[in-house]
Coordinates of C-alpha atoms in Angstrom, one line a residue:
Chain A
M1 CA -184.8 -23.5 -184.4
E2 CA -188.4 -25.3 -185.9
Y3 CA -188.8 -21.6 -187.8
F4 CA -185.9 -23.3 -189.9
L5 CA -186.7 -26.9 -189.4
T6 CA -189.8 -26.0 -191.0
Q7 CA -188.4 -24.4 -194.4
L8 CA -186.3 -27.4 -194.0
G9 CA -189.2 -29.6 -194.4
I10 CA -190.2 -27.1 -197.6
G11 CA -187.2 -27.9 -198.9
V12 CA -187.6 -31.2 -198.8
F13 CA -191.6 -31.5 -199.7
A14 CA -190.9 -29.6 -203.3
I15 CA -187.8 -32.1 -203.3
S16 CA -189.6 -35.0 -202.9
G17 CA -192.5 -34.1 -204.9
V18 CA -190.5 -33.4 -207.7
L19 CA -188.7 -37.0 -206.9
S20 CA -191.9 -38.4 -207.4
A21 CA -192.4 -35.8 -210.8
A22 CA -189.8 -36.0 -213.0
R23 CA -190.6 -40.6 -213.6
T24 CA -192.4 -38.0 -216.4
R25 CA -190.2 -36.3 -218.2
L26 CA -190.0 -32.5 -217.2
D27 CA -189.0 -29.3 -217.9
I28 CA -187.3 -26.7 -215.8
V29 CA -190.4 -24.4 -215.3
S30 CA -192.3 -27.2 -215.2
I31 CA -190.2 -28.4 -211.7
T32 CA -190.2 -25.6 -210.7
L33 CA -194.0 -25.4 -211.0
V34 CA -194.3 -29.1 -208.8
G35 CA -192.2 -28.1 -206.5
L36 CA -194.0 -25.1 -205.7
L37 CA -197.4 -27.2 -206.0
T38 CA -196.0 -29.8 -203.6
A39 CA -194.2 -27.5 -201.0
L40 CA -196.9 -24.9 -200.8
G41 CA -200.1 -26.5 -201.5
G42 CA -201.5 -28.4 -199.1
G43 CA -201.1 -25.3 -197.0
T44 CA -202.3 -22.9 -199.0
L45 CA -206.0 -25.2 -199.5
R46 CA -205.9 -25.3 -195.8
D47 CA -206.0 -21.3 -195.1
I48 CA -208.8 -21.2 -198.0
I49 CA -211.2 -23.9 -196.5
L50 CA -209.9 -21.7 -193.3
D51 CA -210.1 -18.3 -194.4
L52 CA -207.1 -17.0 -193.1
P53 CA -203.9 -15.1 -195.1
V54 CA -202.6 -18.0 -196.9
F55 CA -199.6 -18.6 -195.5
W56 CA -196.4 -17.9 -197.8
L57 CA -197.4 -14.1 -198.7
S58 CA -197.0 -12.5 -195.9
D59 CA -193.6 -14.2 -195.2
L60 CA -192.0 -15.0 -198.6
T61 CA -189.7 -17.7 -197.8
Y62 CA -191.6 -20.4 -197.8
F63 CA -192.2 -19.7 -201.0
W64 CA -188.1 -18.8 -202.2
V65 CA -187.3 -22.8 -200.2
A66 CA -189.3 -24.1 -202.5
V67 CA -188.0 -22.7 -205.6
G68 CA -184.7 -22.9 -204.1
A69 CA -185.1 -26.8 -203.5
S70 CA -187.0 -27.7 -207.4
C71 CA -184.0 -26.3 -208.6
F72 CA -181.6 -27.8 -206.5
A73 CA -183.9 -31.1 -207.3
F74 CA -182.8 -30.1 -210.4
V75 CA -179.5 -29.1 -211.1
G76 CA -178.5 -31.3 -208.9
I77 CA -180.7 -34.9 -209.8
R78 CA -177.0 -36.9 -210.0
F79 CA -175.7 -35.7 -206.2
I80 CA -179.7 -36.5 -205.5
L81 CA -180.0 -39.9 -206.5
K82 CA -176.8 -41.0 -205.7
L83 CA -178.1 -40.4 -201.5
P84 CA -179.5 -43.0 -199.8
P85 CA -182.9 -44.2 -201.6
R86 CA -185.2 -43.5 -198.2
L87 CA -183.3 -40.9 -196.9
I88 CA -185.5 -38.4 -198.9
S89 CA -188.4 -40.4 -197.3
Y90 CA -187.5 -40.2 -194.2
L91 CA -186.5 -36.5 -194.3
D92 CA -190.6 -36.8 -195.7
A93 CA -191.7 -38.5 -192.9
A94 CA -189.7 -35.5 -190.6
G95 CA -191.3 -33.3 -192.8
I96 CA -195.2 -34.2 -192.2
A97 CA -194.4 -34.8 -189.0
L98 CA -193.7 -31.0 -188.0
I99 CA -195.9 -29.7 -189.9
S100 CA -198.9 -32.4 -188.5
V101 CA -198.1 -30.8 -185.2
Q102 CA -197.9 -27.3 -186.3
V103 CA -201.3 -27.2 -188.1
I104 CA -203.0 -28.3 -184.9
E105 CA -201.3 -25.8 -182.9
K106 CA -202.6 -23.2 -186.0
T107 CA -206.2 -24.6 -186.5
L108 CA -206.6 -24.0 -183.0
A109 CA -205.3 -20.7 -182.8
S110 CA -207.7 -19.9 -185.0
G111 CA -210.6 -20.6 -182.8
Y112 CA -211.6 -24.1 -185.1
G113 CA -212.2 -26.9 -182.3
P114 CA -210.4 -30.5 -182.5
T115 CA -212.4 -32.0 -185.3
V116 CA -211.4 -29.4 -188.2
A117 CA -207.8 -29.0 -186.2
V118 CA -207.2 -33.4 -187.1
V119 CA -208.9 -32.5 -191.3
M120 CA -206.7 -29.7 -191.5
G121 CA -203.7 -31.8 -190.5
I122 CA -205.0 -33.7 -193.0
V123 CA -205.3 -31.7 -196.0
T124 CA -201.8 -29.8 -195.4
G125 CA -200.1 -33.0 -194.8
I126 CA -201.9 -34.7 -198.7
A127 CA -203.6 -32.4 -200.6
G128 CA -199.8 -30.3 -202.4
G129 CA -198.5 -34.4 -203.4
L130 CA -202.4 -34.9 -204.7
F131 CA -202.7 -31.7 -207.0
R132 CA -199.2 -32.4 -208.2
D133 CA -199.8 -35.7 -209.3
M134 CA -203.4 -34.7 -211.4
V135 CA -201.6 -31.6 -212.8
T136 CA -199.0 -34.4 -214.2
Q137 CA -201.2 -37.0 -214.4
R138 CA -200.0 -39.7 -212.5
P139 CA -201.8 -42.1 -209.8
T140 CA -202.3 -40.1 -207.4
L141 CA -201.8 -41.4 -203.1
L142 CA -205.8 -42.1 -203.3
L143 CA -204.6 -44.9 -205.7
S144 CA -202.2 -46.9 -204.1
R145 CA -202.7 -48.3 -200.6
E146 CA -199.6 -46.0 -199.3
L147 CA -200.3 -45.7 -195.8
Y148 CA -199.9 -40.9 -195.7
A149 CA -202.5 -40.0 -194.7
T150 CA -203.7 -42.5 -191.7
P151 CA -199.6 -41.5 -189.4
I152 CA -200.8 -38.1 -190.1
L153 CA -204.6 -39.1 -188.9
V154 CA -203.3 -40.2 -185.4
G155 CA -200.5 -39.0 -184.8
C156 CA -203.0 -35.3 -184.8
V157 CA -205.5 -37.4 -182.5
V158 CA -202.8 -38.3 -179.7
Y159 CA -201.9 -35.1 -180.0
L160 CA -204.8 -33.7 -179.1
L161 CA -205.6 -36.4 -176.2
L162 CA -202.0 -35.8 -174.6
M163 CA -202.2 -31.9 -174.2
A164 CA -205.3 -32.7 -171.6
L165 CA -202.4 -34.7 -170.0
M166 CA -198.9 -33.2 -170.3
S167 CA -197.2 -29.6 -171.5
Q168 CA -197.8 -28.5 -175.2
A169 CA -194.6 -28.7 -175.4
Q170 CA -194.1 -32.3 -174.0
A171 CA -197.1 -33.7 -176.0
R172 CA -195.7 -31.8 -179.3
L173 CA -192.7 -33.5 -179.2
L174 CA -194.5 -36.5 -178.3
A175 CA -197.2 -36.1 -181.4
M176 CA -193.8 -35.7 -183.5
A177 CA -192.1 -39.1 -182.5
I178 CA -195.2 -40.7 -183.2
I179 CA -195.6 -39.4 -186.4
F180 CA -192.3 -39.9 -187.6
A181 CA -192.3 -43.6 -186.0
Q182 CA -195.4 -44.7 -187.8
R183 CA -193.8 -43.4 -191.5
S184 CA -190.4 -44.5 -190.9
A185 CA -192.0 -48.4 -190.0
I186 CA -194.0 -47.7 -192.8
I187 CA -191.1 -46.5 -194.9
H188 CA -188.8 -49.7 -193.7
W189 CA -191.0 -52.6 -194.1
Q190 CA -193.0 -51.6 -196.9
I191 CA -196.4 -51.2 -195.2
S192 CA -199.4 -50.8 -196.7
I193 CA -203.4 -51.5 -196.5
P194 CA -204.1 -54.6 -196.3
L195 CA -206.4 -56.1 -199.5
R196 CA -209.1 -57.2 -197.0
L197 CA -209.6 -53.4 -196.3
T198 CA -209.6 -52.3 -199.9
L199 CA -213.9 -52.3 -202.3
E200 CA -213.9 -52.5 -206.6
I201 CA -216.9 -52.2 -207.1
K202 CA -217.1 -54.7 -210.8
P203 CA -219.9 -53.8 -213.0
K204 CA -222.9 -55.5 -213.9
P205 CA -221.6 -57.6 -217.4
Chain B
M1 CA -211.4 1.0 -224.5
E2 CA -209.2 -1.2 -222.4
Y3 CA -211.6 -3.0 -220.9
F4 CA -213.0 -3.3 -223.6
L5 CA -210.1 -5.4 -225.0
T6 CA -210.5 -7.2 -221.8
Q7 CA -213.4 -9.3 -222.5
L8 CA -211.9 -9.7 -226.4
G9 CA -209.0 -11.4 -224.1
I10 CA -212.1 -13.7 -221.6
G11 CA -213.7 -14.5 -225.6
V12 CA -210.7 -15.3 -227.1
F13 CA -209.2 -17.3 -223.9
A14 CA -212.8 -19.2 -224.0
I15 CA -212.9 -19.9 -228.1
S16 CA -208.9 -21.6 -227.4
G17 CA -209.7 -23.3 -224.2
V18 CA -212.8 -25.2 -226.2
L19 CA -210.6 -25.7 -229.2
S20 CA -208.1 -27.1 -227.4
A21 CA -210.3 -29.4 -224.9
A22 CA -212.7 -30.5 -227.8
R23 CA -210.5 -33.3 -229.3
T24 CA -212.0 -35.3 -227.1
R25 CA -215.6 -35.6 -227.7
L26 CA -217.3 -32.9 -225.8
D27 CA -221.4 -32.0 -225.3
I28 CA -222.5 -28.9 -225.6
V29 CA -222.7 -28.3 -222.0
S30 CA -219.8 -29.7 -221.6
I31 CA -218.0 -27.2 -223.8
T32 CA -219.8 -24.0 -221.7
L33 CA -217.5 -25.6 -217.6
V34 CA -214.5 -26.2 -220.4
G35 CA -214.6 -22.4 -221.6
L36 CA -215.8 -20.3 -218.3
L37 CA -213.1 -22.5 -216.5
T38 CA -210.5 -22.0 -219.0
A39 CA -211.2 -18.1 -219.0
L40 CA -212.4 -17.4 -215.5
G41 CA -210.3 -20.0 -213.5
G42 CA -207.3 -18.5 -213.2
G43 CA -208.1 -15.5 -212.2
T44 CA -210.8 -16.7 -210.2
L45 CA -208.1 -19.3 -208.0
R46 CA -205.4 -15.7 -208.2
D47 CA -208.5 -13.5 -205.8
I48 CA -209.5 -16.8 -204.1
I49 CA -205.1 -16.8 -202.7
L50 CA -204.9 -13.0 -201.8
D51 CA -208.3 -13.6 -200.5
L52 CA -210.4 -10.4 -203.3
P53 CA -213.4 -10.5 -204.1
V54 CA -213.8 -13.1 -207.3
F55 CA -214.0 -10.5 -210.3
W56 CA -216.6 -11.8 -212.1
L57 CA -218.9 -11.7 -209.2
S58 CA -219.2 -8.6 -209.4
D59 CA -218.9 -7.4 -212.5
L60 CA -220.8 -10.2 -214.6
T61 CA -219.7 -9.3 -217.8
Y62 CA -216.7 -11.9 -217.3
F63 CA -218.7 -14.8 -217.1
W64 CA -221.6 -13.6 -220.7
V65 CA -218.8 -13.1 -222.0
A66 CA -217.4 -16.2 -222.1
V67 CA -220.5 -18.0 -222.0
G68 CA -221.3 -16.5 -225.2
A69 CA -218.0 -17.6 -226.8
S70 CA -217.9 -21.2 -225.2
C71 CA -221.5 -21.4 -227.4
F72 CA -219.2 -20.0 -230.6
A73 CA -217.0 -21.8 -231.1
F74 CA -219.6 -24.7 -230.5
V75 CA -222.3 -23.2 -233.0
G76 CA -218.9 -21.6 -235.2
I77 CA -216.3 -24.6 -234.7
R78 CA -216.7 -24.4 -238.8
F79 CA -216.0 -20.8 -239.3
I80 CA -213.1 -20.7 -237.3
L81 CA -211.4 -24.0 -237.9
K82 CA -211.5 -22.1 -241.6
L83 CA -209.3 -19.1 -240.1
P84 CA -205.8 -19.2 -240.2
P85 CA -204.6 -22.0 -237.9
R86 CA -203.0 -19.5 -235.8
L87 CA -204.7 -16.6 -234.9
I88 CA -206.6 -17.7 -232.8
S89 CA -202.7 -18.4 -230.8
Y90 CA -201.7 -14.8 -231.2
L91 CA -205.2 -13.6 -229.9
D92 CA -204.0 -15.4 -226.7
A93 CA -200.4 -14.1 -226.5
A94 CA -201.8 -10.9 -226.7
G95 CA -204.9 -11.2 -224.1
I96 CA -202.0 -12.7 -222.5
A97 CA -199.8 -10.4 -222.7
L98 CA -202.9 -7.5 -221.3
I99 CA -203.6 -9.2 -218.3
S100 CA -200.4 -10.1 -216.9
V101 CA -200.0 -6.2 -216.7
Q102 CA -203.2 -6.3 -215.2
V103 CA -202.4 -8.7 -212.8
I104 CA -199.3 -7.4 -211.5
E105 CA -201.0 -3.7 -211.2
K106 CA -204.0 -5.2 -209.4
T107 CA -201.6 -7.3 -207.7
L108 CA -199.8 -4.4 -206.3
A109 CA -202.8 -2.0 -205.8
S110 CA -203.5 -4.6 -202.9
G111 CA -200.9 -3.9 -200.9
Y112 CA -198.9 -6.9 -201.9
G113 CA -194.6 -7.1 -203.4
P114 CA -193.4 -7.2 -206.5
T115 CA -193.4 -11.8 -206.0
V116 CA -196.1 -11.9 -205.1
A117 CA -197.5 -10.0 -208.3
V118 CA -194.7 -11.9 -210.6
V119 CA -196.8 -15.6 -209.3
M120 CA -200.1 -14.0 -209.3
G121 CA -199.4 -13.1 -213.5
I122 CA -197.8 -17.1 -213.6
V123 CA -201.1 -18.2 -211.8
T124 CA -204.1 -16.4 -213.3
G125 CA -202.3 -16.8 -217.2
I126 CA -201.6 -20.5 -217.0
A127 CA -204.2 -22.2 -214.1
G128 CA -207.4 -21.9 -216.0
G129 CA -205.5 -23.9 -218.7
L130 CA -205.1 -26.3 -216.6
F131 CA -208.4 -26.8 -214.8
R132 CA -209.5 -27.8 -218.0
D133 CA -206.7 -30.3 -218.7
M134 CA -207.4 -31.8 -215.6
V135 CA -211.3 -32.0 -216.3
T136 CA -211.2 -32.8 -219.3
Q137 CA -208.2 -35.5 -219.0
R138 CA -205.8 -34.4 -221.1
P139 CA -201.6 -34.0 -220.8
T140 CA -201.3 -30.9 -219.3
L141 CA -199.1 -28.1 -220.1
L142 CA -196.8 -28.9 -217.5
L143 CA -195.9 -32.2 -219.9
S144 CA -195.2 -30.7 -222.3
R145 CA -192.2 -28.0 -223.4
E146 CA -194.6 -24.8 -224.7
L147 CA -193.2 -22.0 -223.4
Y148 CA -195.7 -21.2 -221.5
A149 CA -195.2 -20.3 -218.4
T150 CA -191.6 -18.9 -218.8
P151 CA -192.5 -15.7 -221.6
I152 CA -195.7 -14.8 -219.0
L153 CA -192.6 -14.8 -216.1
V154 CA -189.6 -13.1 -218.3
G155 CA -193.4 -9.8 -219.1
C156 CA -193.4 -9.8 -215.4
V157 CA -189.8 -9.2 -214.3
V158 CA -189.5 -6.6 -216.5
Y159 CA -192.7 -4.9 -215.9
L160 CA -191.5 -4.1 -212.2
L161 CA -188.1 -2.9 -213.7
L162 CA -189.4 -1.0 -216.4
M163 CA -191.3 1.0 -213.6
A164 CA -188.3 2.3 -211.9
L165 CA -187.2 4.0 -215.5
M166 CA -190.1 5.4 -216.8
S167 CA -193.9 6.3 -217.0
Q168 CA -196.5 3.6 -215.7
A169 CA -197.8 3.6 -219.1
Q170 CA -194.7 3.4 -222.0
A171 CA -193.3 0.1 -219.4
R172 CA -197.0 -1.4 -219.6
L173 CA -196.5 -0.6 -223.1
L174 CA -193.0 -2.5 -223.2
A175 CA -194.5 -4.8 -221.3
M176 CA -196.9 -6.3 -223.0
A177 CA -194.5 -6.0 -226.4
I178 CA -191.9 -8.3 -224.7
I179 CA -195.1 -10.6 -223.8
F180 CA -196.1 -10.2 -227.5
A181 CA -193.6 -10.9 -228.8
Q182 CA -192.5 -13.6 -226.9
R183 CA -195.4 -16.1 -227.6
S184 CA -195.3 -15.3 -230.5
A185 CA -191.9 -16.6 -231.8
I186 CA -193.1 -19.1 -229.8
I187 CA -195.7 -19.7 -231.7
H188 CA -194.2 -18.8 -235.1
W189 CA -190.7 -21.7 -235.2
Q190 CA -192.1 -23.3 -232.2
I191 CA -189.8 -23.1 -230.1
S192 CA -190.1 -25.3 -226.9
I193 CA -187.7 -25.8 -223.9
P194 CA -184.3 -27.5 -224.2
L195 CA -184.2 -31.4 -224.0
R196 CA -181.4 -31.3 -221.7
L197 CA -182.7 -28.5 -219.3
T198 CA -185.9 -31.6 -218.8
L199 CA -185.1 -34.1 -216.0
E200 CA -186.6 -38.3 -216.3
I201 CA -186.1 -40.4 -213.7
K202 CA -186.0 -43.4 -214.5
P203 CA -187.2 -46.0 -211.6
K204 CA -184.8 -49.2 -210.6
P205 CA -185.1 -51.7 -212.6
Chain C
M1 CA -237.5 -31.8 -190.8
E2 CA -235.3 -29.7 -194.2
Y3 CA -232.3 -29.8 -191.7
F4 CA -232.4 -33.6 -191.5
L5 CA -233.5 -34.4 -195.3
T6 CA -230.5 -32.1 -196.7
Q7 CA -227.8 -34.4 -194.0
L8 CA -229.2 -37.6 -195.8
G9 CA -228.7 -35.4 -198.8
I10 CA -225.7 -35.2 -197.4
G11 CA -224.9 -38.9 -196.9
V12 CA -226.3 -40.0 -200.3
F13 CA -224.1 -38.0 -201.9
A14 CA -220.7 -40.0 -200.6
I15 CA -222.1 -43.4 -201.1
S16 CA -223.5 -43.0 -204.4
G17 CA -219.3 -41.1 -205.0
V18 CA -217.9 -44.3 -203.1
L19 CA -219.5 -46.2 -205.8
S20 CA -218.4 -44.3 -208.6
A21 CA -215.0 -44.7 -207.3
A22 CA -215.1 -47.6 -206.0
R23 CA -214.8 -49.0 -209.5
T24 CA -210.5 -49.1 -209.2
R25 CA -210.2 -50.5 -206.3
L26 CA -209.3 -48.5 -203.9
D27 CA -208.6 -48.9 -199.6
I28 CA -210.8 -47.7 -196.9
V29 CA -209.1 -43.9 -196.2
S30 CA -209.3 -43.9 -199.9
I31 CA -213.2 -44.0 -199.9
T32 CA -214.0 -42.1 -196.9
L33 CA -212.1 -39.5 -198.4
V34 CA -213.4 -39.9 -201.9
G35 CA -216.9 -39.9 -199.7
L36 CA -215.3 -36.3 -197.6
L37 CA -214.6 -35.0 -201.0
T38 CA -217.4 -36.0 -203.3
A39 CA -220.5 -34.6 -201.0
L40 CA -218.4 -32.0 -199.7
G41 CA -216.4 -31.0 -201.9
G42 CA -219.0 -28.7 -204.3
G43 CA -220.3 -26.9 -201.4
T44 CA -216.8 -25.4 -200.2
L45 CA -216.1 -24.4 -202.9
R46 CA -219.3 -22.5 -203.3
D47 CA -218.0 -21.4 -199.7
I48 CA -214.4 -20.1 -200.6
I49 CA -215.4 -18.6 -204.1
L50 CA -218.6 -16.3 -202.6
D51 CA -215.8 -15.5 -199.6
L52 CA -219.4 -17.2 -196.8
P53 CA -217.3 -19.6 -194.3
V54 CA -217.6 -23.4 -195.4
F55 CA -220.7 -25.1 -193.7
W56 CA -218.6 -28.3 -192.9
L57 CA -216.9 -25.3 -190.2
S58 CA -219.7 -24.3 -188.5
D59 CA -221.9 -27.2 -188.5
L60 CA -219.6 -30.6 -187.8
T61 CA -223.1 -33.1 -188.3
Y62 CA -222.3 -32.1 -192.3
F63 CA -219.0 -34.2 -191.8
W64 CA -219.3 -36.2 -189.7
V65 CA -222.4 -38.0 -192.0
A66 CA -220.2 -38.3 -195.0
V67 CA -217.6 -40.1 -193.1
G68 CA -220.2 -42.5 -191.5
A69 CA -221.7 -42.7 -194.9
S70 CA -218.4 -43.2 -196.4
C71 CA -217.6 -45.9 -194.1
F72 CA -221.1 -47.6 -194.0
A73 CA -220.7 -47.9 -197.6
F74 CA -217.1 -50.2 -197.1
V75 CA -219.1 -52.2 -194.6
G76 CA -222.6 -52.4 -196.3
I77 CA -220.9 -53.0 -199.6
R78 CA -222.9 -56.5 -199.9
F79 CA -226.2 -54.5 -199.4
I80 CA -225.9 -52.0 -200.9
L81 CA -225.5 -53.8 -203.9
K82 CA -228.0 -56.0 -203.5
L83 CA -230.3 -53.2 -203.2
P84 CA -232.3 -51.9 -206.7
P85 CA -229.6 -50.2 -208.8
R86 CA -231.4 -47.6 -208.9
L87 CA -232.4 -46.4 -205.6
I88 CA -229.0 -44.7 -205.4
S89 CA -229.7 -42.8 -208.7
Y90 CA -233.1 -41.0 -207.0
L91 CA -231.5 -40.8 -204.3
D92 CA -228.8 -38.9 -205.5
A93 CA -231.7 -36.8 -207.8
A94 CA -233.4 -35.9 -204.6
G95 CA -230.9 -34.7 -203.0
I96 CA -230.1 -32.5 -206.3
A97 CA -233.2 -31.4 -205.8
L98 CA -233.0 -30.0 -202.8
I99 CA -229.1 -29.2 -201.8
S100 CA -229.4 -27.1 -205.4
V101 CA -232.7 -25.2 -203.7
Q102 CA -231.2 -24.5 -201.0
V103 CA -228.1 -23.0 -203.2
I104 CA -230.3 -19.8 -204.7
E105 CA -232.0 -19.4 -201.6
K106 CA -228.2 -19.2 -199.9
T107 CA -226.5 -17.0 -202.9
L108 CA -229.5 -14.8 -202.9
A109 CA -229.7 -14.4 -199.7
S110 CA -225.9 -13.3 -199.3
G111 CA -226.8 -10.5 -201.3
Y112 CA -225.4 -11.9 -204.6
G113 CA -228.0 -11.9 -208.8
P114 CA -229.6 -14.4 -210.0
T115 CA -226.7 -15.7 -212.1
V116 CA -224.3 -16.3 -209.5
A117 CA -227.0 -18.2 -207.5
V118 CA -228.0 -20.4 -210.3
V119 CA -223.8 -20.5 -211.1
M120 CA -223.3 -21.3 -208.0
G121 CA -226.6 -23.8 -207.9
I122 CA -224.5 -25.7 -210.7
V123 CA -221.1 -25.6 -208.9
T124 CA -222.8 -27.3 -206.4
G125 CA -224.2 -29.4 -208.1
I126 CA -221.0 -30.6 -210.1
A127 CA -217.5 -29.3 -208.9
G128 CA -217.9 -32.5 -205.9
G129 CA -218.1 -35.4 -208.4
L130 CA -215.6 -33.3 -211.0
F131 CA -212.6 -33.3 -207.7
R132 CA -213.5 -37.4 -207.1
D133 CA -213.0 -38.5 -210.6
M134 CA -210.3 -35.7 -210.8
V135 CA -208.7 -37.7 -207.6
T136 CA -209.2 -41.5 -208.8
Q137 CA -208.4 -39.9 -212.5
R138 CA -211.8 -42.0 -213.3
P139 CA -213.5 -39.7 -216.9
T140 CA -215.4 -36.7 -215.6
L141 CA -218.7 -36.4 -215.9
L142 CA -217.5 -34.0 -218.5
L143 CA -216.0 -36.2 -220.7
S144 CA -219.7 -38.2 -220.8
R145 CA -222.8 -37.4 -222.2
E146 CA -224.7 -37.5 -218.9
L147 CA -227.3 -34.8 -219.1
Y148 CA -226.1 -33.9 -214.9
A149 CA -225.5 -30.1 -214.5
T150 CA -228.2 -29.8 -217.3
P151 CA -230.9 -30.7 -215.0
I152 CA -230.4 -27.8 -212.4
L153 CA -229.4 -25.3 -214.3
V154 CA -232.8 -25.6 -215.8
G155 CA -234.7 -26.2 -212.2
C156 CA -232.5 -23.9 -210.8
V157 CA -234.2 -20.6 -213.9
V158 CA -237.3 -21.8 -212.5
Y159 CA -237.5 -21.1 -209.3
L160 CA -236.1 -18.2 -210.2
L161 CA -238.6 -17.0 -212.5
L162 CA -241.7 -19.1 -209.9
M163 CA -240.3 -16.8 -207.0
A164 CA -242.2 -14.1 -208.9
L165 CA -245.7 -15.6 -209.5
M166 CA -246.2 -17.8 -206.1
S167 CA -245.3 -17.6 -202.5
Q168 CA -241.0 -19.2 -202.1
A169 CA -242.5 -22.2 -200.3
Q170 CA -244.5 -22.9 -203.8
A171 CA -241.8 -21.7 -206.3
R172 CA -239.6 -24.3 -203.9
L173 CA -241.1 -27.2 -203.5
L174 CA -242.5 -27.6 -207.5
A175 CA -238.7 -26.4 -208.8
M176 CA -237.3 -29.6 -206.2
A177 CA -239.9 -31.3 -208.1
I178 CA -238.5 -30.2 -212.0
I179 CA -235.4 -30.9 -210.6
F180 CA -236.4 -34.6 -208.9
A181 CA -239.0 -35.3 -212.5
Q182 CA -235.9 -34.4 -214.8
R183 CA -233.0 -36.4 -213.3
S184 CA -235.3 -39.3 -212.8
A185 CA -236.7 -39.3 -216.2
I186 CA -233.0 -39.2 -217.4
I187 CA -232.4 -42.6 -215.1
H188 CA -235.1 -44.0 -215.9
W189 CA -235.1 -44.0 -220.0
Q190 CA -230.8 -43.7 -219.7
I191 CA -231.1 -40.6 -222.0
S192 CA -228.1 -38.8 -222.9
I193 CA -227.5 -35.5 -224.7
P194 CA -227.5 -36.7 -228.2
L195 CA -224.3 -36.7 -230.9
R196 CA -225.0 -33.6 -232.7
L197 CA -224.5 -31.9 -229.6
T198 CA -221.3 -32.2 -228.7
L199 CA -217.8 -31.3 -230.7
E200 CA -215.0 -33.6 -231.0
I201 CA -211.8 -31.5 -233.6
K202 CA -209.5 -34.0 -234.8
P203 CA -206.0 -32.8 -235.4
K204 CA -204.9 -32.2 -238.8
P205 CA -202.4 -34.9 -240.2

């Protein structure tokens, strides 16, 4: 069941990656590569940094789901664009919530401490999108004031705290709910980081 | 003999990388770094993903050939620009054909299956050029409709199929010929992916 | 003592990374990520290529120093901008000098030869800044004629030569002084690579 949901999450990441990247004209091959990069890039970087076997090499289902979802995004774009506009965003939020708690567990199980686990949660969550935007030369996440890394950070820290207070099954459900709730609120009310928490250095004349 | 041709391929990748990147003004140091990145970047990423020793660390000939070819591209640019304009493209096509079948063999020999082998063929073939374009901020391969990844994909799949039908030596020669023929046709007739196989999502007003 | 100076170097890299990236408006989260990427990115890539454990995973002090310095750069920006304008550049030069000789030693101690050691010195010194510029879509080092990789290259080669002539302690001090002196001269006199050592290929009409 969880495995099935994870694959669903991978598929949603690929589709939302394609939707974001295709604001620039892309061909079917580039779309598939962009979908793969968005869906698998973050986890690949995480596994490389932790020196673990890259997750999709041993279970190619991830790979094929991302390929299939990317091709579907190309073929079924009219259908996807007819969906309620924020549905994909909410599905993406649900995917991020699920993947984040899994990354925490995987990192802890590999013998790393809680700080590394939180960092890896963020790396897994944002690196795929960063790679996509770098390769398609669109403004990256870091240049927008969208709250994407922050809810993952909060959720991952909360999960680690909750683990000490309740059973792991309860803690992970609550942490997932917290990440999903944050992202949903951000999507619904289009919340962004306030301007006074930003910095711009004007070069001297 | 094959080793010599492989080194020749590395040199050609470095030179074609420099020719592509130097449409923006670059200094000699940047040119060498760009040549290295183009020639060695794809194989480096492949080895990192597969958790194999990075190929040029144990045999620095690859490194020195790429350095030498990049410096030659700087010093001998007048000579290179006097060559028939597509010669470098055809040499690049021959290099890609040779490297692709080698990657298939290396990946299979490392215990991975045919799907991973094909993915690694594509990663090795395109990642170096992507890195180059990202670092020099030129439009990447994914933004053009040039057929570059597709012939590698076709050739790698064909190679795996042919292996079941004939001796490996025959299969690899045929696969290399198929990749080279595809790229040559694409270069000669300037074939690109038809517009109806592209997608562009206009943001809603 | 050296450990303390190294951490100071990491902090300076994070701050100078933030100062460079924040010419584009960035929020506090992006600033922290950019500071981390600048300060830890080069060493991370080096360890991944050499297949060594990533340095900040086993000693999180590096990580926290980079996080702290990035946040300080955000909060204390008025203070930092009141400092003599080139102070951060000189501190960066000192940091680069220290880190470069350490990388040479670490690479040699891991069983690699002098060429790989020099390459890793350059990778460690420039990759963090490249990642920062790619992610924030600012012109990268490779597009400017700033002499940044070259003094590292010279210093690393000199260090390896000096090792044969004197004690390692003397050689490293001298090599560090040479890197720092080069960078200081480049910063002070704003030396850049002369135009005739650059190349630009005009596309044919």
